[in-house]
mmCIF file of N, CA and C and ligand atoms in Angstrom:
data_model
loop_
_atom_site.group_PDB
_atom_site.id
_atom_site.type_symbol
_atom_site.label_atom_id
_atom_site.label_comp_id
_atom_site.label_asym_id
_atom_site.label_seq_id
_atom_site.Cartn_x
_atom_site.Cartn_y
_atom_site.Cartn_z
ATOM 1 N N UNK A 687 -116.050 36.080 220.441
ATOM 2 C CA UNK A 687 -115.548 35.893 219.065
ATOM 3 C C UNK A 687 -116.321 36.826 218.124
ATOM 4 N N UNK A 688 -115.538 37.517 217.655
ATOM 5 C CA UNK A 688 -116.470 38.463 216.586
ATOM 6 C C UNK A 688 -116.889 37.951 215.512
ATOM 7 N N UNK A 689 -117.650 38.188 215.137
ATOM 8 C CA UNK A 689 -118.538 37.880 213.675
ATOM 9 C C UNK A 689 -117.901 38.825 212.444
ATOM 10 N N UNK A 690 -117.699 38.722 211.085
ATOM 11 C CA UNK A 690 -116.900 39.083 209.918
ATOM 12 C C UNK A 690 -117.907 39.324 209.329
ATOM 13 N N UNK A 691 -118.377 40.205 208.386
ATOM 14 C CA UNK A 691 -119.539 39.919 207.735
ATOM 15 C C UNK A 691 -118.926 40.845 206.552
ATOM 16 N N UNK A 692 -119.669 39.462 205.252
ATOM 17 C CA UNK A 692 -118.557 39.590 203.799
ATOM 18 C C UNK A 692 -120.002 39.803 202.936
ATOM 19 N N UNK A 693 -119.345 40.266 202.121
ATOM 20 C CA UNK A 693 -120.857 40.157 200.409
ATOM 21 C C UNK A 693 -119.949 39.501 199.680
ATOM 22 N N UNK A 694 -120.687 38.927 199.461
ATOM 23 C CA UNK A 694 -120.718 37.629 197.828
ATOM 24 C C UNK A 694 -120.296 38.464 196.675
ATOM 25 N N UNK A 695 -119.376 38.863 196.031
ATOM 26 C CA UNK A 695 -118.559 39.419 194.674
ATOM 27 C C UNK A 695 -119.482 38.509 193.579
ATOM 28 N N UNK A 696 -119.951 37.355 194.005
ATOM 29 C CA UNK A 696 -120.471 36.941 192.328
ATOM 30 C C UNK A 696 -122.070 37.025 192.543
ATOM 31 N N UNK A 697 -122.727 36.738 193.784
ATOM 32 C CA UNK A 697 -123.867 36.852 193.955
ATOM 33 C C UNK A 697 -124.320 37.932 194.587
ATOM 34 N N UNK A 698 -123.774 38.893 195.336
ATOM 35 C CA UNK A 698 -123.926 39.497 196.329
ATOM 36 C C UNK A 698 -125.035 39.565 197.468
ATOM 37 N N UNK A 699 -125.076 38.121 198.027
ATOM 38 C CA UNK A 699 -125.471 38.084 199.232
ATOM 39 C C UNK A 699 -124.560 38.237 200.705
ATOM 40 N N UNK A 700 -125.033 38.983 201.321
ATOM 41 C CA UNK A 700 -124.110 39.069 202.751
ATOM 42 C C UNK A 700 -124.333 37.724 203.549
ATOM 43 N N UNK A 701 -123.022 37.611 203.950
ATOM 44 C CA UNK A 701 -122.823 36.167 205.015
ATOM 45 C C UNK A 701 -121.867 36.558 206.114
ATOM 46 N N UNK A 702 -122.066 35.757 207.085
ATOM 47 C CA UNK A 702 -121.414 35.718 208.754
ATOM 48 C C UNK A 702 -120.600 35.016 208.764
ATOM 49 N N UNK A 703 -119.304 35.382 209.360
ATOM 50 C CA UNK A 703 -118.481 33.716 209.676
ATOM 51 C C UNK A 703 -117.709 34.534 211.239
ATOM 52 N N UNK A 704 -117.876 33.999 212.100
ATOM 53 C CA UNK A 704 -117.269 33.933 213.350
ATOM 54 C C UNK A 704 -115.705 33.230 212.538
ATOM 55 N N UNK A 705 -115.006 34.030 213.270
ATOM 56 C CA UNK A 705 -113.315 33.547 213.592
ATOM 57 C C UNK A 705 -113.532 34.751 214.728
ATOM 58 N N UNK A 706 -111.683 33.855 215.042
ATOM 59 C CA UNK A 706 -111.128 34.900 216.123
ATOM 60 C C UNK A 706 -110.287 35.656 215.628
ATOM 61 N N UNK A 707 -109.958 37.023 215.971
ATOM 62 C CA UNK A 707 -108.484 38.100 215.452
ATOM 63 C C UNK A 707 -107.865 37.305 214.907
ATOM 64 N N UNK A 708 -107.098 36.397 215.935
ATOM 65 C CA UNK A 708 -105.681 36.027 215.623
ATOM 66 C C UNK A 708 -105.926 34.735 214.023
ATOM 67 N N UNK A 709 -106.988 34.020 214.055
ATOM 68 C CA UNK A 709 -107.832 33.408 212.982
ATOM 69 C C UNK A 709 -108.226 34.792 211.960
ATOM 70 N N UNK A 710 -108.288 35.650 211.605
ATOM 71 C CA UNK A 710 -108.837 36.796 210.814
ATOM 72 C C UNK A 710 -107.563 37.189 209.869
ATOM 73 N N UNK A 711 -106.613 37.181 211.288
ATOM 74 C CA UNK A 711 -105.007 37.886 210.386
ATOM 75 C C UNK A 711 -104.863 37.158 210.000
ATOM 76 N N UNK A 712 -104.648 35.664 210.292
ATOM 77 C CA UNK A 712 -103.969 34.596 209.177
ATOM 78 C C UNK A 712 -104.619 34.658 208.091
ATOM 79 N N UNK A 713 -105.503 35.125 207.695
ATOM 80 C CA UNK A 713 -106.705 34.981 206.530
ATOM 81 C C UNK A 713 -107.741 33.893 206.355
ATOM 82 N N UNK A 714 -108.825 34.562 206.564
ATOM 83 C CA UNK A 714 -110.053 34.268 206.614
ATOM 84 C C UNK A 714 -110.658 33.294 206.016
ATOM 85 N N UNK A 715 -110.328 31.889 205.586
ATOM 86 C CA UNK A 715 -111.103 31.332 204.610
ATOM 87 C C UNK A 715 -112.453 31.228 204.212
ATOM 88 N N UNK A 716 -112.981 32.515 203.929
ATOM 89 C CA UNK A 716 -114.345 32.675 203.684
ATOM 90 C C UNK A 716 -115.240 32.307 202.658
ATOM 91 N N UNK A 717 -116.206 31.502 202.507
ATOM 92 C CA UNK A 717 -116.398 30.980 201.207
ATOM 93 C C UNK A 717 -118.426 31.663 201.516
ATOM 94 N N UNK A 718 -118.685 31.577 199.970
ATOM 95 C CA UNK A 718 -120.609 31.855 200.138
ATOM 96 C C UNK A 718 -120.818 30.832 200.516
ATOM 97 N N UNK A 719 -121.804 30.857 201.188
ATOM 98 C CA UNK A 719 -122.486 29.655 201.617
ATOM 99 C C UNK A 719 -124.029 29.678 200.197
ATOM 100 N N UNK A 720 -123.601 30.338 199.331
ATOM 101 C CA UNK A 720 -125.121 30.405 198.857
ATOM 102 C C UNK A 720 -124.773 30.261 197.583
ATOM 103 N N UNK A 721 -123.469 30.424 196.850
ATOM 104 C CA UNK A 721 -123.199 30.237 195.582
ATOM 105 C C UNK A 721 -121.214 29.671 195.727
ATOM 106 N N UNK A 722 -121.044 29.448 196.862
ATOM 107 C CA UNK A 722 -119.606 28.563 196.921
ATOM 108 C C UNK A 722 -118.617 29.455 196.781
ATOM 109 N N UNK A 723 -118.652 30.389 196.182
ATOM 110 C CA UNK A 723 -117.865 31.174 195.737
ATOM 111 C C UNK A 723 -116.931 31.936 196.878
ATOM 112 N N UNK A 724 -115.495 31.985 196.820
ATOM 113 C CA UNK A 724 -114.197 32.452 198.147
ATOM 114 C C UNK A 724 -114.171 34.184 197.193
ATOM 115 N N UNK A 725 -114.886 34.573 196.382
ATOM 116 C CA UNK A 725 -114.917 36.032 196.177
ATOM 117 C C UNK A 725 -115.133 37.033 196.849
ATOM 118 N N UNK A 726 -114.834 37.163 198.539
ATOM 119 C CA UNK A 726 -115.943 37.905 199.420
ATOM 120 C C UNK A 726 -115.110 38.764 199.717
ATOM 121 N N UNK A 727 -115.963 39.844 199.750
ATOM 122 C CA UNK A 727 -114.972 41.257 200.200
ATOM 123 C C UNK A 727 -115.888 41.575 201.697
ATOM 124 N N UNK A 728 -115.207 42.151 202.497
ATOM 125 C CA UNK A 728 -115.553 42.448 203.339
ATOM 126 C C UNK A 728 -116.682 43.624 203.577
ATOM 127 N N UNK A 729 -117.963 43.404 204.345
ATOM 128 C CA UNK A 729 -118.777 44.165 204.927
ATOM 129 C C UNK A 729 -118.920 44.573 206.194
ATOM 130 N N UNK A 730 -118.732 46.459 205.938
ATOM 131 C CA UNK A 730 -118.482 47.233 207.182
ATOM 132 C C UNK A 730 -119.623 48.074 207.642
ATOM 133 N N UNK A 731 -120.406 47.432 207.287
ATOM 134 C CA UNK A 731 -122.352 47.641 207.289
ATOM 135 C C UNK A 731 -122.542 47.485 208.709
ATOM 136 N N UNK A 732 -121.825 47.187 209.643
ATOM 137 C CA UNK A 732 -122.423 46.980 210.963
ATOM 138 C C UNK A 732 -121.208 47.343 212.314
ATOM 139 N N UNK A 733 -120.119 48.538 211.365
ATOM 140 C CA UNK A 733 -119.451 48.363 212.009
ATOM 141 C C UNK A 733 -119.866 50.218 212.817
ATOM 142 N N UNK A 734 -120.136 50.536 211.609
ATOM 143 C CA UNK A 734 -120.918 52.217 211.989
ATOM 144 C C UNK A 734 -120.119 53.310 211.657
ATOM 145 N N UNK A 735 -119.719 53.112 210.691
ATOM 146 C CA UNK A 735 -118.390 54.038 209.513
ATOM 147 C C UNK A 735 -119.386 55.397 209.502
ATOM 148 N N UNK A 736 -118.514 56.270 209.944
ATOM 149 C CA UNK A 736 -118.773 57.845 209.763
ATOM 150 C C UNK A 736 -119.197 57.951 208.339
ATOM 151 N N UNK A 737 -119.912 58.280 207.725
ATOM 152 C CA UNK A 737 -120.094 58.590 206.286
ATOM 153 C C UNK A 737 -120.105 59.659 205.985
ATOM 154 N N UNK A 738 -120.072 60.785 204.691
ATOM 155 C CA UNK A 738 -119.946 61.984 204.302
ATOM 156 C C UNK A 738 -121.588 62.001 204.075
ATOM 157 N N UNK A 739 -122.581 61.417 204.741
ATOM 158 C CA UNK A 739 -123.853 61.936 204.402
ATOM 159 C C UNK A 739 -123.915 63.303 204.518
ATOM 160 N N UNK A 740 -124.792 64.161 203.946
ATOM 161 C CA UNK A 740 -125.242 65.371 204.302
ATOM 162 C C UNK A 740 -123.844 66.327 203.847
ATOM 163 N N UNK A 741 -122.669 65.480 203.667
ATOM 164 C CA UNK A 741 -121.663 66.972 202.873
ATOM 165 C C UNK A 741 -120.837 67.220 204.440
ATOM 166 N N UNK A 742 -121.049 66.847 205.229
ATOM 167 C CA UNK A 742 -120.328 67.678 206.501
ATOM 168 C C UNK A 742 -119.052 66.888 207.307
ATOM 169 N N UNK A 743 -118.249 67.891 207.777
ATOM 170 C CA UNK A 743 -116.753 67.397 208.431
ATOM 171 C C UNK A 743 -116.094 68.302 207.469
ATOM 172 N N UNK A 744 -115.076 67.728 207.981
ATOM 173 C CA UNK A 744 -113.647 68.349 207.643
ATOM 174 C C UNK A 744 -113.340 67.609 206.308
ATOM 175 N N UNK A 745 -113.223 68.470 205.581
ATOM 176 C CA UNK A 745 -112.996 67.372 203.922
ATOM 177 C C UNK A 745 -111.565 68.434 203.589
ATOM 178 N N UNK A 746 -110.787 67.264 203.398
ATOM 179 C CA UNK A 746 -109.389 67.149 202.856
ATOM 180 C C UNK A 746 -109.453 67.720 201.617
ATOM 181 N N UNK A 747 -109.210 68.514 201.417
ATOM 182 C CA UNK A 747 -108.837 69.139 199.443
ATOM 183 C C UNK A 747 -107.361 69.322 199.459
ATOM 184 N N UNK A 748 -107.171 69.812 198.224
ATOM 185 C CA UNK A 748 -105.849 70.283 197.973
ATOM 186 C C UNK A 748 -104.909 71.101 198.972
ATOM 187 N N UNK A 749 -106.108 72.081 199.566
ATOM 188 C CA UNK A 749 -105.092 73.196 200.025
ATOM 189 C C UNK A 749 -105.288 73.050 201.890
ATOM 190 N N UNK A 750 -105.465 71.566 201.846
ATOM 191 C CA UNK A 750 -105.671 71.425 203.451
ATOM 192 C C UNK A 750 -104.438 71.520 204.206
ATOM 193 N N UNK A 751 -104.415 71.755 205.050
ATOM 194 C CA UNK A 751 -102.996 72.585 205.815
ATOM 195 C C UNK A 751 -102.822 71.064 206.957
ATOM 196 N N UNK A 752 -101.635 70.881 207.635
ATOM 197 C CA UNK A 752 -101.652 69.763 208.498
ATOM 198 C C UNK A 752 -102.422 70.178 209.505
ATOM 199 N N UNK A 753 -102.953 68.548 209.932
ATOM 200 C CA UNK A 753 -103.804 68.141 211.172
ATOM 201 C C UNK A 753 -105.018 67.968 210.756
ATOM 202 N N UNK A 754 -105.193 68.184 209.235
ATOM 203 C CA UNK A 754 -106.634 67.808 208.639
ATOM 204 C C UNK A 754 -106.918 66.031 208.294
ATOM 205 N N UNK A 755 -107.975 65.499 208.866
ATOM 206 C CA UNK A 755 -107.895 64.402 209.133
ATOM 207 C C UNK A 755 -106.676 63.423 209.715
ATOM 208 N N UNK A 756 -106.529 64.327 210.775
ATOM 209 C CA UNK A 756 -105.376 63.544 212.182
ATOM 210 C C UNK A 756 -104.078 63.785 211.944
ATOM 211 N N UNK A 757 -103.468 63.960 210.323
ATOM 212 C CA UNK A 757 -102.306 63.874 210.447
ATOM 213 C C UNK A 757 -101.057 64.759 210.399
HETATM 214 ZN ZN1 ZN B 1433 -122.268 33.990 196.533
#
């Protein structure tokens, strides 16, 4: 079962909640456990998102021709 991991919109503390996929798509009833609050946006802090650190890859501008970023 994978773990979800959300930040708090009013407090912003990060929290865990195990569901399953098919529990995830129906929507998540995620609440803080630290200020109650169902404001939680999702955290992709552990999922290992490519980032534009350092300026490098293939960056999409105006005059990018197809097949720039896959499509
Ligand atoms: Zn909170």
């Amino acid at each position: 079962m994978p773990v979800y991991e959300f930040i708090c919109q009013k407090c912003g503390k990060p929290s865990e909640f195990r569901a399953t996929v098919a529990e995830y798509s129906k929507g998540l009833a995620a609440q803080c456990p630290h200020c109650g609050s169902t404001k939680l946006i999702r955290s992709f802090s552990s999922v290992g998102l490519v980032t534009s650190a350092g300026g490098r890859g293939p960056v999409c501008g105006p005059g990018a021709g197809p097949g720039c970023c896959g499509r």
